[in-house]
Each structure stands twice: as C-alpha cells, then as structure tokens.
Coordinates of C-alpha atoms and ligand atoms in Angstrom, one line a residue:
X1 CA 0.0 0.0 0.0
X2 CA 1.0 3.6 -0.4
X3 CA 1.5 5.6 2.9
X4 CA 2.8 8.9 4.1
X5 CA 6.1 8.2 5.9
X6 CA 8.0 10.5 8.3
X7 CA 11.6 10.7 7.2
X8 CA 12.9 13.4 9.6
X9 CA 12.2 17.1 10.4
X10 CA 10.0 18.7 7.7
X11 CA 10.5 15.7 5.5
X12 CA 7.7 13.3 4.5
X13 CA 7.5 10.8 1.6
X14 CA 4.6 8.9 0.0
X15 CA 5.9 5.4 -0.6
X16 CA 5.0 1.7 -0.9
X17 CA 5.1 -0.1 2.4
X18 CA 3.7 -3.6 3.4
X19 CA -0.1 -3.7 3.5
X20 CA -1.8 -3.1 6.9
X21 CA -3.4 -6.4 7.9
X22 CA -5.7 -7.9 10.6
X23 CA -3.4 -8.8 13.5
X24 CA -6.0 -9.7 16.2
X25 CA -9.4 -11.2 16.1
X26 CA -10.9 -8.0 17.3
X27 CA -9.5 -5.9 14.4
X28 CA -11.0 -4.7 11.2
X29 CA -9.2 -3.6 8.1
X30 CA -10.4 -0.3 6.6
X31 CA -9.8 1.0 3.0
X32 CA -9.2 4.7 3.7
X33 CA -11.1 7.1 1.5
X34 CA -10.4 10.4 3.5
X35 CA -7.6 11.2 5.9
X36 CA -6.7 14.6 7.2
X37 CA -3.6 16.4 8.2
X38 CA -3.8 17.9 11.7
X39 CA -2.0 20.5 13.7
X40 CA -0.9 17.6 15.9
X41 CA 0.9 16.1 12.9
X42 CA 2.9 19.3 12.6
X43 CA 4.5 19.0 16.0
X44 CA 5.8 15.6 14.8
X45 CA 6.6 16.8 11.3
X46 CA 8.7 19.6 12.6
X47 CA 10.8 17.1 14.7
X48 CA 9.5 18.5 18.0
X49 CA 8.5 15.1 19.4
X50 CA 10.0 11.7 19.7
X51 CA 8.1 10.4 16.5
X52 CA 10.4 7.9 14.9
X53 CA 11.5 8.2 11.2
X54 CA 9.8 5.4 9.2
X55 CA 6.4 5.8 11.0
X56 CA 3.2 6.4 9.1
X57 CA 1.3 9.6 9.8
X58 CA -2.5 9.9 10.1
X59 CA -5.0 9.9 13.0
X60 CA -8.1 11.5 11.3
X61 CA -9.4 8.6 9.3
X62 CA -12.5 7.6 7.5
X63 CA -13.2 4.7 5.1
X64 CA -14.9 1.5 4.2
X65 CA -14.5 -1.8 6.1
X66 CA -13.0 -4.5 3.7
X67 CA -12.2 -7.3 6.2
X68 CA -13.2 -8.2 9.7
X69 CA -11.4 -10.3 12.4
X70 CA -13.0 -13.5 13.6
X71 CA -14.2 -12.0 16.9
X72 CA -15.8 -8.9 15.4
X73 CA -19.6 -8.9 15.9
X74 CA -21.0 -5.4 15.2
X75 CA -19.0 -4.1 12.3
X76 CA -19.7 -5.5 8.8
X77 CA -17.7 -5.6 5.6
X78 CA -18.9 -2.6 3.5
X79 CA -19.7 -0.3 6.6
X80 CA -18.7 3.3 6.1
X81 CA -16.8 4.1 9.3
X82 CA -15.0 7.0 11.0
X83 CA -12.5 6.3 13.7
X84 CA -11.8 8.4 16.7
X85 CA -8.1 9.3 16.7
X86 CA -7.8 7.7 20.2
X87 CA -7.8 3.9 20.3
X88 CA -9.8 2.6 23.3
X89 CA -10.2 -0.9 24.5
X90 CA -13.7 -0.3 25.7
X91 CA -13.3 -2.3 29.0
X92 CA -10.6 -0.6 31.1
X93 CA -11.4 1.6 34.0
X94 CA -11.0 4.8 32.0
X95 CA -12.8 3.6 28.8
X96 CA -15.7 2.5 31.1
X97 CA -16.0 6.1 32.3
X98 CA -16.0 7.5 28.8
X99 CA -12.4 8.7 29.1
X100 CA -11.2 6.8 25.9
X101 CA -8.4 9.3 25.4
X102 CA -6.8 7.7 28.4
X103 CA -7.3 4.0 27.7
X104 CA -5.1 1.9 30.1
X105 CA -5.0 -1.2 27.9
X106 CA -4.3 0.0 24.3
X107 CA -0.9 1.5 25.1
X108 CA 0.4 -0.5 28.1
X109 CA 2.4 1.4 30.6
X110 CA 0.8 4.7 29.6
X111 CA -2.7 6.2 29.3
X112 CA -3.9 6.9 25.8
X113 CA -3.3 5.4 22.4
X114 CA -3.7 6.8 18.9
X115 CA -2.9 6.1 15.3
X116 CA 0.4 7.4 13.9
X117 CA 1.2 9.5 17.0
X118 CA 4.3 10.1 19.1
X119 CA 4.1 8.5 22.5
X120 CA 0.7 6.9 21.8
X121 CA 1.6 3.3 21.1
X122 CA 2.7 1.2 18.2
X123 CA -0.3 1.9 15.9
X124 CA 0.3 2.9 12.3
X125 CA -1.4 5.9 10.9
X126 CA -4.1 6.1 8.3
X127 CA -2.5 8.5 5.8
X128 CA -2.3 5.4 3.7
X129 CA -4.5 3.2 1.5
X130 CA -5.3 0.7 4.4
X131 CA -5.6 1.0 8.2
X132 CA -5.8 -1.7 10.9
X133 CA -8.4 -0.7 13.5
X134 CA -8.0 -2.4 16.9
X135 CA -11.0 -3.2 19.2
X136 CA -13.1 -2.4 16.1
X137 CA -16.5 -3.1 17.6
X138 CA -15.8 -0.4 20.1
X139 CA -13.8 2.1 18.0
X140 CA -15.7 2.3 14.7
X141 CA -18.4 4.9 14.4
X142 CA -20.7 3.5 11.6
X143 CA -21.9 6.4 9.5
X144 CA -25.4 7.1 8.3
X145 CA -26.6 6.3 4.7
X146 CA -25.4 9.7 3.4
X147 CA -21.8 8.8 4.4
X148 CA -20.3 9.3 1.0
X149 CA -22.2 12.5 0.2
X150 CA -21.1 14.1 3.5
X151 CA -17.7 12.4 3.8
X152 CA -15.9 15.7 4.3
X153 CA -18.1 16.6 7.2
X154 CA -18.1 13.1 8.8
X155 CA -14.3 12.9 8.7
X156 CA -14.1 15.8 11.1
X157 CA -15.7 13.5 13.7
X158 CA -12.3 11.6 13.9
X159 CA -10.7 14.5 15.8
X160 CA -11.2 18.2 15.4
X161 CA -15.0 18.6 15.8
X162 CA -15.1 16.5 19.0
X163 CA -11.8 18.2 20.1
X164 CA -13.2 21.7 19.6
X165 CA -16.4 20.5 21.4
X166 CA -14.2 19.0 24.2
X167 CA -12.5 22.4 24.7
X168 CA -15.9 24.0 25.3
X169 CA -16.8 21.2 27.7
X170 CA -13.5 21.6 29.6
X171 CA -14.1 25.3 29.8
X172 CA -17.7 24.8 30.9
X173 CA -19.4 26.7 28.0
X174 CA -23.1 27.1 28.5
X175 CA -25.9 28.9 26.8
X176 CA -25.5 32.7 26.9
X177 CA -21.8 32.6 27.8
X178 CA -19.1 34.8 26.2
X179 CA -16.2 32.7 25.0
X180 CA -12.6 33.6 23.9
X181 CA -10.8 31.1 21.8
X182 CA -7.0 31.3 21.2
X183 CA -6.1 29.9 17.8
X184 CA -8.1 30.0 14.6
X185 CA -6.6 26.8 13.3
X186 CA -9.0 23.9 12.6
X187 CA -9.3 23.1 16.3
X188 CA -9.9 26.7 17.4
X189 CA -12.5 27.1 14.6
X190 CA -14.2 24.0 15.8
X191 CA -14.2 25.2 19.4
X192 CA -15.8 28.5 18.2
X193 CA -18.3 26.5 16.1
X194 CA -19.2 24.3 19.1
X195 CA -19.6 27.3 21.3
X196 CA -22.0 28.8 18.8
X197 CA -23.9 25.5 18.5
X198 CA -24.2 25.5 22.4
X199 CA -25.8 29.0 22.3
X200 CA -22.9 31.2 23.4
X201 CA -23.8 34.9 23.3
X202 CA -20.4 36.1 22.0
X203 CA -17.5 34.1 20.6
X204 CA -14.2 35.8 20.0
X205 CA -11.4 34.1 18.1
X206 CA -7.8 35.3 18.4
X207 CA -5.1 34.6 15.8
X208 CA -2.8 36.5 13.4
X209 CA -3.8 34.8 10.2
X210 CA -6.4 36.7 8.2
X211 CA -7.7 33.8 6.1
X212 CA -8.4 31.8 9.3
X213 CA -10.0 34.8 11.1
X214 CA -12.2 35.3 8.0
X215 CA -13.5 31.7 8.5
X216 CA -14.2 32.5 12.2
X217 CA -16.2 35.6 11.1
X218 CA -18.1 33.5 8.5
X219 CA -19.5 31.2 11.2
X220 CA -20.6 34.1 13.4
X221 CA -17.6 34.6 15.7
X222 CA -15.8 37.9 16.3
X223 CA -12.3 37.8 14.7
X224 CA -9.6 39.3 17.0
X225 CA -6.6 40.1 14.8
X226 CA -3.5 40.0 17.1
X227 CA -1.0 40.8 14.4
X228 CA -0.2 44.1 16.2
X229 CA -0.1 42.4 19.6
X230 CA -3.4 44.1 20.8
X231 CA -5.4 40.9 21.1
X232 CA -5.8 41.0 24.9
X233 CA -6.9 44.6 24.9
X234 CA -9.5 43.9 22.1
X235 CA -11.0 41.0 24.1
X236 CA -11.2 43.1 27.3
X237 CA -12.8 45.9 25.4
X238 CA -15.4 43.6 24.1
X239 CA -16.2 42.2 27.6
X240 CA -16.5 45.4 29.7
X241 CA -12.9 45.0 30.9
X242 CA -14.0 41.9 32.8
X243 CA -13.0 39.1 30.4
X244 CA -15.0 36.4 28.8
X245 CA -17.0 33.8 30.8
X246 CA -15.0 31.0 29.3
X247 CA -11.7 30.5 27.4
X248 CA -10.4 27.8 25.1
X249 CA -6.7 27.2 24.4
X250 CA -6.4 25.7 20.9
X251 CA -2.8 26.4 20.1
X252 CA -0.5 24.5 22.4
X253 CA 3.2 24.6 23.4
X254 CA 4.4 26.1 20.1
X255 CA 2.3 29.2 20.5
X256 CA 3.8 32.4 19.1
X257 CA 3.8 36.1 19.8
X258 CA 2.5 38.4 17.0
X259 CA 6.0 38.5 15.5
X260 CA 5.8 34.7 15.2
X261 CA 8.5 33.9 17.9
X262 CA 7.6 30.9 20.1
X263 CA 6.6 32.0 23.6
X264 CA 5.3 28.8 25.2
X265 CA 3.4 30.5 28.2
X266 CA 1.7 33.1 26.1
X267 CA -1.7 31.7 25.4
X268 CA -2.1 30.3 29.0
X269 CA -1.3 33.7 30.6
X270 CA -3.4 35.5 28.0
X271 CA -6.3 33.3 29.1
X272 CA -5.8 34.1 32.7
X273 CA -5.9 37.8 31.7
X274 CA -8.9 37.6 29.4
X275 CA -11.2 35.2 31.2
X276 CA -13.3 36.7 34.0
X277 CA -12.9 36.0 37.7
X278 CA -14.3 32.5 38.4
X279 CA -14.4 31.7 34.7
X280 CA -13.4 28.4 33.1
X281 CA -10.4 27.6 30.9
X282 CA -10.3 24.5 28.6
X283 CA -6.9 23.5 27.2
X284 CA -6.9 21.2 24.2
X285 CA -3.8 22.7 22.5
X286 CA -1.0 20.2 23.1
X287 CA 1.6 20.7 25.8
X288 CA 4.3 18.0 26.1
X289 CA 6.3 16.7 29.1
X290 CA 9.6 17.6 27.4
X291 CA 10.5 19.6 24.4
X292 CA 14.3 19.2 23.7
X293 CA 14.0 21.5 20.6
X294 CA 12.7 24.5 22.6
X295 CA 14.6 27.7 22.9
X296 CA 14.2 28.3 26.7
X297 CA 15.3 26.0 29.5
X298 CA 11.9 25.8 31.2
X299 CA 10.2 24.8 27.9
X300 CA 12.8 22.1 27.3
X301 CA 11.6 20.5 30.5
X302 CA 7.9 20.8 29.5
X303 CA 7.4 23.7 32.0
X304 CA 6.1 27.2 31.6
X305 CA 6.1 30.3 33.8
X306 CA 2.4 30.5 34.6
X307 CA 0.6 33.5 36.2
X308 CA -0.4 31.4 39.2
X309 CA -1.1 34.5 41.4
X310 CA -3.6 36.1 39.0
X311 CA -5.1 32.7 38.3
X312 CA -5.7 32.0 42.0
X313 CA -6.8 35.5 42.8
X314 CA -9.4 35.3 40.0
X315 CA -10.6 31.9 41.2
X316 CA -10.5 30.5 37.7
X317 CA -10.4 26.8 36.9
X318 CA -8.5 24.9 34.2
X319 CA -9.1 21.6 32.6
X320 CA -6.9 20.0 30.0
X321 CA -6.1 17.1 27.8
X322 CA -6.8 14.9 24.8
X323 CA -10.3 14.8 23.7
X324 CA -12.2 11.7 24.5
X325 CA -13.6 11.6 21.0
X326 CA -16.1 8.8 21.6
X327 CA -17.8 10.8 24.3
X328 CA -19.1 13.2 21.6
X329 CA -18.7 11.7 18.0
X330 CA -22.1 10.1 17.9
X331 CA -24.0 13.2 19.1
X332 CA -22.1 15.4 16.7
X333 CA -22.6 12.9 13.9
X334 CA -26.4 13.3 14.4
X335 CA -26.0 17.1 14.0
X336 CA -24.2 16.6 10.6
X337 CA -26.8 14.0 9.5
X338 CA -29.6 16.4 10.4
X339 CA -27.9 19.3 8.4
X340 CA -27.4 21.3 11.6
X341 CA -23.6 21.2 11.4
X342 CA -21.2 21.3 8.4
X343 CA -17.7 21.2 9.8
X344 CA -16.3 20.8 6.2
X345 CA -16.6 24.6 5.9
X346 CA -12.9 24.8 7.0
X347 CA -11.5 22.5 4.3
X348 CA -9.2 24.5 2.0
X349 CA -7.6 21.6 0.0
X350 CA -8.7 18.2 -1.1
X351 CA -5.7 16.4 -2.5
X352 CA -4.6 12.9 -3.6
X353 CA -2.4 11.1 -1.0
X354 CA 0.5 11.4 -3.4
X355 CA 0.5 15.2 -2.8
X356 CA 1.0 14.8 1.0
X357 CA 4.6 16.3 1.0
X358 CA 3.3 19.5 -0.6
X359 CA 0.4 19.6 1.7
X360 CA 2.5 19.3 4.8
X361 CA 4.9 22.0 3.7
X362 CA 2.2 24.5 3.0
X363 CA 0.0 23.7 6.1
X364 CA 3.1 23.8 8.3
X365 CA 4.0 27.3 6.9
X366 CA 0.4 28.3 7.7
X367 CA 0.5 29.5 4.1
X368 CA -2.3 31.9 3.2
X369 CA -5.4 29.8 2.4
X370 CA -4.1 26.5 3.7
X371 CA -6.6 25.9 6.6
X372 CA -7.2 22.2 6.5
X373 CA -6.1 19.5 4.1
X374 CA -8.0 16.3 3.4
X375 CA -6.1 13.6 1.6
X376 CA -7.9 11.1 -0.6
X377 CA -6.1 7.9 -1.3
X378 CA -7.2 6.7 -4.8
X379 CA -8.3 10.2 -5.9
Ligands
NAD1 N1 -6.4 17.7 22.8 C1 -6.7 17.1 21.7 O1 -7.3 16.0 21.7 C2 -6.2 17.6 20.4 C3 -6.7 17.1 19.2 C4 -6.3 17.7 18.0 C5 -5.4 18.8 18.0 N2 -4.9 19.2 19.2 C6 -3.9 20.3 19.3 O2 -4.6 21.5 19.1 C7 -3.7 22.5 18.6 C8 -4.3 23.2 17.4 O3 -4.4 22.3 16.3 P1 -4.8 22.9 14.9 O4 -5.0 21.7 14.0 O5 -5.8 23.9 14.9 O6 -3.3 23.6 14.6 P2 -2.8 24.8 13.8 O7 -1.3 24.8 14.1 O8 -3.2 24.7 12.3 O9 -3.5 26.1 14.4 C9 -2.9 26.8 15.5 C10 -3.3 28.2 15.3 O10 -2.9 28.9 16.4 C11 -2.4 30.2 16.0 N3 -1.6 30.8 17.1 C12 -0.2 30.6 17.3 N4 0.1 31.4 18.4 C13 -1.0 32.0 18.8 C14 -1.3 32.9 19.9 N5 -0.3 33.3 20.8 N6 -2.5 33.4 20.1 C15 -3.5 33.0 19.2 N7 -3.3 32.1 18.2 C16 -2.1 31.7 18.0 C17 -1.6 29.9 14.7 O11 -1.5 31.1 14.0 C18 -2.5 28.9 14.1 O12 -3.5 29.5 13.2 C19 -2.4 21.8 18.4 O13 -1.5 21.9 19.5 C20 -2.8 20.3 18.2 O14 -1.8 19.4 18.5 C21 -5.3 18.7 20.4
ZN2 ZN1 -5.8 15.6 14.7
ZN3 ZN1 -9.5 1.2 27.6

C-alpha cells in the first residue's frame, strides 16, 4: 500500500510499504477514503516530538471496512466508518468512564493510544490506503446512509470537531456565555463553532492569520486580529474589561507572539488575563512533558512560567487534555446528518495522497489559504 512516511524534520514521503493487515481477532481492516492532516501532525513533522522516522502519519481517518477479524460482531464488511483518533479498548477503568483518550490497555504502561502518533503506542497511521483498526466493535463509528455525500463533514468526527467541542466542555461553556478562543486553526475554529452550537452569546477568536480569522467571522464569531499584539486589549474591550466567561486554548506549546516567535506560556497567561474571575479555561492545544527542541530552559523540561497568582486570585479553573472523541462523536454525527452542522466549511484543500509532501509543507507554513487539508487515497 501507499503511505505517508515521516523521514525526519520537515520531510515526508509517500511510498510503498507492506499492507496493513488484521493482527488480532478484534481488528477490522479499513480502506481509507479520506484522511486529514492535523496541527498535531505538525509538532511531529517539525521534529518537535520523539516520533520515529519510518512511522506512518495519520490519525483523522474515514473509510470502508473491507475485512473483519473472527471476533468482530457489530462491524460488517462494507460499513462506512469514521475512527476516533484515540484507540480505546472499551473495557478498562478509563474507557468505562468514557475517558477513551486515556485508555489503560491499548498503550500499556501509559494512558492513551492513537494512530500514527508520538508516544501513543505502536499503531500505524491512516494517511495510507489501508488502516488496521483495533478493538473495532468499540472504536468504529458506523456512519449514516449519506456517508459518501457528506464524507468531508463526517471525517471531522475523527478529531477536530469533537476536540473543539471538548475544549468547550472543559471550559464549561453554557448557553448565553461569552467565549474567547485562542487559535483560529482547525481546532480553534471547531471550538468556536461548538460554542455557537451550544448557544454562546459572544464568541471571540484570536489569531494573526487573516484567512483563518475570516472563517471565524463567517461562522458568526468575532475575529480578533492579534497581528499588532493588541489581542488581549481587544478581548477586554469587548467584555467590559472583565474578560470572557470561558476561554479555550487551541494552540499548544508552540504558540507564538505576534512576531511569530515561540513563547510557550503566552496563550495560557493571555487566558488568565482575558477570562473573567471564576471563569473556566479549557486547554486542548497540546503541551508536552519535554521539548528538547525549545529555545528556553523551562520549555525544554515541558514547563512554563504561569501566572499562578492572578489565576488563583481570580478563582478561575482549568481543565486540560486529549479529547475523548467517543464521548461526543455520535452526538455530533447526528447534527451533521440532520444538516445542523457542516464542519467541512474549514477545508481548504482536497488532494490525492501522493501530494502529501506539498500539503505538509504549506500547512506547516500556515501559508495563506491552507486551513485544512483532506487527503484522498485513490483520488
Ligand atoms: N487535545 C486534543 O485532543 C487535540 C486534538 C487535536 C489537536 N490538538 C492540538 O490543538 C492545537 C491546534 O491544532 P490545529 O490543527 O488547529 O493547529 P494549527 O497549528 O493549524 O493552528 C494553530 C493556530 O494557532 C495560532 N496561534 C499561534 N500562536 C497564537 C497565539 N499566541 N494566540 C492565538 N493564536 C495563536 C496559529 O497562527 C494557528 O493558526 C495543536 O496543539 C494540536 O496538536 C489537540
Ligand atoms: Zn488531529
Ligand atoms: Zn481502555
């Protein structure tokens, strides 16, 4: 099969590798029809994780089941399925509680497994023609009859739509709330979209990229252009100086100042400043336990200088982490099926798998107009 292989920092190649196969009786084999590139792939692509050369990328996967293991009962050959990026076993203590992003079985010795992901187990990614799906009865979301027609919407159920929604859950967004979202990448746009779906009264999205801010505005959010460094002032001006009720961090440890220099504590401290006293902060942007490639010493050890005093004084709360995709994907699928959500609005490019290297390069550069790339093996 053809697959997108990580060769080293900022270097990927599409090449022939051995076919994915059924390895356990509980697996299914999926022929991938759509697989996305994610901001999470970029941390690995840039060589800022321990992702090993030779690994296959891809954790946002959708396709058709072509073979089932002997112990699979629910999933059938021919089912159109979308897989959460997290792999859960379905029966461990965390999976039982719906915390499938922290499965204790799928990645022994750690908590949380995923396809094609640094530190998340041995599972190959789905930016390929075929994908092995473990614990398939648990992990596959079988899509409605309009699966092919709305494929570009349903594929967002693999990660960014549930992840954006998760940010709003972690922050505690409720009807009528004002919300500030840092990052107008795909995840930030989905957090804004989810806030709007939940009935937020005012949603502000901060970034420096005009093309991405335009998308935020298109869905009904207020774009906050921080390219002159005035983002915090703008948010405070829009919230009577008090700050928003809720805030979402959708950038992560590689966040930058308006001059595009990495300042790893910037978004977290901006949230403390721009969320009101007693407000909630949800952090889905990735922070990692160590970052040997970082410029400053604290960041190399996975630490940031955090405004603990202000945070405590304001009585805010923070919740963090990987999205438990399975906790939301079925509900959000119903919104798509009913025509009440169309997350495909943020797709900028639909490309054959063979063009992955070009796609990574441009998406990584946040080149104007490259918001979200979906790759189509067989296109
Ligand atoms: N928790 C999860 O389950 C989960 C799932 C998917 C992605 N993620 C993470 O979410 C983050 C965003 O993903 P994405 O696909 O949207 O990535 P992305 O890199 O395309 O988007 C990030 C955006 O943040 C902007 N940004 C940078 N510094 C900023 C700052 N100081 N203030 C405001 N905006 C700033 C960038 O300009 C960019 O548009 C990444 O860290 C990714 O790894 C987490
Ligand atoms: Zn992703
Ligand atoms: Zn589990």
